[in-house]
PDB file of C-alpha atoms in Angstrom:
ATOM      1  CA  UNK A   1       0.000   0.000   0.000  1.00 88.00           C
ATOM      2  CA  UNK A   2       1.276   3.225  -0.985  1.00 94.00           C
ATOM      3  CA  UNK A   3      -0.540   6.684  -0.637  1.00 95.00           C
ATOM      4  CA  UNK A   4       1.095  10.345  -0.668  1.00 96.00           C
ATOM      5  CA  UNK A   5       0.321  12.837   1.848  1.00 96.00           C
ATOM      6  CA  UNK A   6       0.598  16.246   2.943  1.00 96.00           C
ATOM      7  CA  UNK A   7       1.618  16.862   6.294  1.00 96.00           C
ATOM      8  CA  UNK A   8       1.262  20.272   8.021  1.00 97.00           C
ATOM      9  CA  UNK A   9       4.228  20.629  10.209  1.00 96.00           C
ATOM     10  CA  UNK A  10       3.470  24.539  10.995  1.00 96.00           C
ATOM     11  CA  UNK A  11       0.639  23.448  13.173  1.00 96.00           C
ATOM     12  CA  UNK A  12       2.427  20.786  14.755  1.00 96.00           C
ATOM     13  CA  UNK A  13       5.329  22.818  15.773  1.00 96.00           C
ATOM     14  CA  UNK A  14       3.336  25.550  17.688  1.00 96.00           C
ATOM     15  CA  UNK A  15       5.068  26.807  21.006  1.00 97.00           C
ATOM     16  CA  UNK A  16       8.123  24.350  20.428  1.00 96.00           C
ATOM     17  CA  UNK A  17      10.960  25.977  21.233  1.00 96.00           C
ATOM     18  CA  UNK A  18      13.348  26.907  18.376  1.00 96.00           C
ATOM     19  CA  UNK A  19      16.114  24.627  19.530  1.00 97.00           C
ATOM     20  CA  UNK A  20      13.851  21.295  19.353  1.00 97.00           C
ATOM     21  CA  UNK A  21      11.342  22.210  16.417  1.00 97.00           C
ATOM     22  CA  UNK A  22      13.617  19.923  13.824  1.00 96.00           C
ATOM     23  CA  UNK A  23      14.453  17.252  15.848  1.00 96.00           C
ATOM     24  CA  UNK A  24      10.283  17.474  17.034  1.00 97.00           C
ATOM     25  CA  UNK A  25       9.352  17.973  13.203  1.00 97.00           C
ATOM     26  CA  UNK A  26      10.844  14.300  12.631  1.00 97.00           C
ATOM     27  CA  UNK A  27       9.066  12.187  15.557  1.00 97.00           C
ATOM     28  CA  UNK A  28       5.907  14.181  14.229  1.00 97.00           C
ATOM     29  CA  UNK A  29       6.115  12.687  10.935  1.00 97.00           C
ATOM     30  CA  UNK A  30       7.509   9.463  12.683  1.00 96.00           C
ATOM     31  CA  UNK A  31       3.842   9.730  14.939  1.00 96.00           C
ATOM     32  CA  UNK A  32       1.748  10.780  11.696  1.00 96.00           C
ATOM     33  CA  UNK A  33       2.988   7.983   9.780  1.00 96.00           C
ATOM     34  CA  UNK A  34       2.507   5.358  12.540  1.00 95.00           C
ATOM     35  CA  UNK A  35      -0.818   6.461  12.586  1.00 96.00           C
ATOM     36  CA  UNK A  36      -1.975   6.279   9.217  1.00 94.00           C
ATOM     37  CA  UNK A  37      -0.499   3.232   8.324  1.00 93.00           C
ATOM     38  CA  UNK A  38      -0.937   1.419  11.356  1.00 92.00           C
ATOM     39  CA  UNK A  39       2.882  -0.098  11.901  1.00 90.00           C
ATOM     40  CA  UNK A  40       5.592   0.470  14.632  1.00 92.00           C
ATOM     41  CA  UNK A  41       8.315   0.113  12.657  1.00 93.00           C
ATOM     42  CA  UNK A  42       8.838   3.792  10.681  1.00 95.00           C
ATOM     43  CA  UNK A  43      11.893   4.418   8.649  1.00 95.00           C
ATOM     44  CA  UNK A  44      12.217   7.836   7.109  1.00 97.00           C
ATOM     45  CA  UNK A  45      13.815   8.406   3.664  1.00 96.00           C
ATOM     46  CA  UNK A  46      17.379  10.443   4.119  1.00 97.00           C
ATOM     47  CA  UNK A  47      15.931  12.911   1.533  1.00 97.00           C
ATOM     48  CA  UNK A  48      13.082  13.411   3.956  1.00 97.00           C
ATOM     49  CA  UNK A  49      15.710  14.469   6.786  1.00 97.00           C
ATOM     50  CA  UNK A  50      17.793  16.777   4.627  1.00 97.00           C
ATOM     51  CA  UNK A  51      14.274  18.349   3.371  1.00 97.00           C
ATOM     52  CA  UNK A  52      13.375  19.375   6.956  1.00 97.00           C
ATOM     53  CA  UNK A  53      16.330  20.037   8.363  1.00 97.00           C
ATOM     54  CA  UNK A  54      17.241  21.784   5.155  1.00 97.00           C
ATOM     55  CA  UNK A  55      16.538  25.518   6.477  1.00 96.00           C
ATOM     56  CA  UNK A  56      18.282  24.692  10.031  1.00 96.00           C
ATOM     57  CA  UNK A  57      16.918  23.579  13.309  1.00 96.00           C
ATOM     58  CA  UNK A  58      14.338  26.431  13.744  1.00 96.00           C
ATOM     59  CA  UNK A  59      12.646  27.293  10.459  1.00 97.00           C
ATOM     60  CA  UNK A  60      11.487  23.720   9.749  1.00 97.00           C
ATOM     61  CA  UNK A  61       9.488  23.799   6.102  1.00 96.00           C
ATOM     62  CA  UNK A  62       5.927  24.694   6.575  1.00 96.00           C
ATOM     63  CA  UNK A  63       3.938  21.391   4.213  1.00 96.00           C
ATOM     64  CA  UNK A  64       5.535  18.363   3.610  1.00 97.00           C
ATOM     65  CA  UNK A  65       4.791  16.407   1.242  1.00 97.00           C
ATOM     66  CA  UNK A  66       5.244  12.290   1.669  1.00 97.00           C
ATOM     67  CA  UNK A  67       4.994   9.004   0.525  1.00 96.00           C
ATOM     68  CA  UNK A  68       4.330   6.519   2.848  1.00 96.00           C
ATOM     69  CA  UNK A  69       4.976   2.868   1.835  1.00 95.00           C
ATOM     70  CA  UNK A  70       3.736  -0.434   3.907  1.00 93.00           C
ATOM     71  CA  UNK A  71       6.491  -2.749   3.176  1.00 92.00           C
ATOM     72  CA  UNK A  72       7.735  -6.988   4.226  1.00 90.00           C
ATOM     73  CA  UNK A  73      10.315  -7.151   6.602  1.00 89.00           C
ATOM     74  CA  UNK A  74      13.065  -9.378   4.758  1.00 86.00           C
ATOM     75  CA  UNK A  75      15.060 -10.354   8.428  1.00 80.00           C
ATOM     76  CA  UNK A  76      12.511 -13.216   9.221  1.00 77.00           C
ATOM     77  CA  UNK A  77      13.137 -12.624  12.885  1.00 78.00           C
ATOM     78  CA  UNK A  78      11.906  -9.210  13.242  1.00 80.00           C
ATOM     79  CA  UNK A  79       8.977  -8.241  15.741  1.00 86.00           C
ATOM     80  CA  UNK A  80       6.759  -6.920  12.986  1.00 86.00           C
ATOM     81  CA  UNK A  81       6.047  -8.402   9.802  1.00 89.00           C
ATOM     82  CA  UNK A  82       5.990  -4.542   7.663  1.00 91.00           C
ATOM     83  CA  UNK A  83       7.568  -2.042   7.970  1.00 92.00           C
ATOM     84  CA  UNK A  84       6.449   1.850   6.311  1.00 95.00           C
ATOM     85  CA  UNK A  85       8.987   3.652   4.437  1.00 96.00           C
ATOM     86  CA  UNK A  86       8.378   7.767   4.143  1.00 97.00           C
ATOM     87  CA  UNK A  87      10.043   9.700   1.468  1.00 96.00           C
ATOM     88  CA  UNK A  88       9.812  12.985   0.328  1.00 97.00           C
ATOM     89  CA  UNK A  89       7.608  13.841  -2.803  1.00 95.00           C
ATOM     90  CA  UNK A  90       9.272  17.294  -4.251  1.00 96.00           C
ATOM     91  CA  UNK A  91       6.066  19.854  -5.057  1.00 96.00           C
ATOM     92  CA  UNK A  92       5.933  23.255  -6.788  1.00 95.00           C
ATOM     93  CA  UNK A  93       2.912  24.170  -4.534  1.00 95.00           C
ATOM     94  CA  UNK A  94       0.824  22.563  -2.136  1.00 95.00           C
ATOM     95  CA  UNK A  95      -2.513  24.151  -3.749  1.00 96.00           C
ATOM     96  CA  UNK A  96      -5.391  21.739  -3.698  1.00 95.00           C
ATOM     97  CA  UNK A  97      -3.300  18.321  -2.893  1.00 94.00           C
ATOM     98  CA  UNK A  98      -5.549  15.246  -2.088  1.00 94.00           C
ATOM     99  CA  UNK A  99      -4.228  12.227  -0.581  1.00 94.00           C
ATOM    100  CA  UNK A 100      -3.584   9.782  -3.350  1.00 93.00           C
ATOM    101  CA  UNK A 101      -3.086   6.277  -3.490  1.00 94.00           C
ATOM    102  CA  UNK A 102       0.024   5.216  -5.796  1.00 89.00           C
ATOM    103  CA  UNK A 103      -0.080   2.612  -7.933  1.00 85.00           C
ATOM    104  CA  UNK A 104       2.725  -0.133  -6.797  1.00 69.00           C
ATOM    105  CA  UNK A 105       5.803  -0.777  -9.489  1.00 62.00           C
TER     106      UNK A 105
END
């Protein structure tokens, strides 16, 4: 199952202090993710980290835009049997996005 989403990390980050809002930005995504796919096991795209840390540790990018991927664990031992992947998905503008389901490769 993969889907893109926007997520509004402006609203999120209200009365964070400046020093955390990054580092805050990321286990918001981590949460948002966990949520709408319904799996403990998050891994975030590198992309994704240099996109919000991209304008330093305070002015964290208003919209992001991601793809979240359920995926199989390969390791046959792990605790969970998926595992969601987020990446970024580079937009010009985040006029009138829906959240879209993408078809699998």
């Amino acid at each position: 199952v993969t889907r893109d989403y926007t997520i509004h990390l402006h609203k999120l980050l209200q009365k964070i202090q400046f020093k955390k809002r990054a580092s805050r930005a990321i286990r918001e995504i981590r949460k948002f993710a966990a949520r709408a796919m319904t799996s403990k096991d998050i891994r975030i795209d590198t992309k994704l980290n240099k996109f919000v840390w991209s304008n330093g540790i305070r002015n964290v990018p208003t919209r992001v835009r991601v793809r979240l991927s359920r995926k199989r664990n390969e390791d046959e031992e792990a605790k969970e049997k998926m595992f969601t992947l987020v990446q970024h998905v580079p937009v010009e503008s985040f006029k009138n996005l829906q959240t879209e389901t993408v078809k699998d490769e």
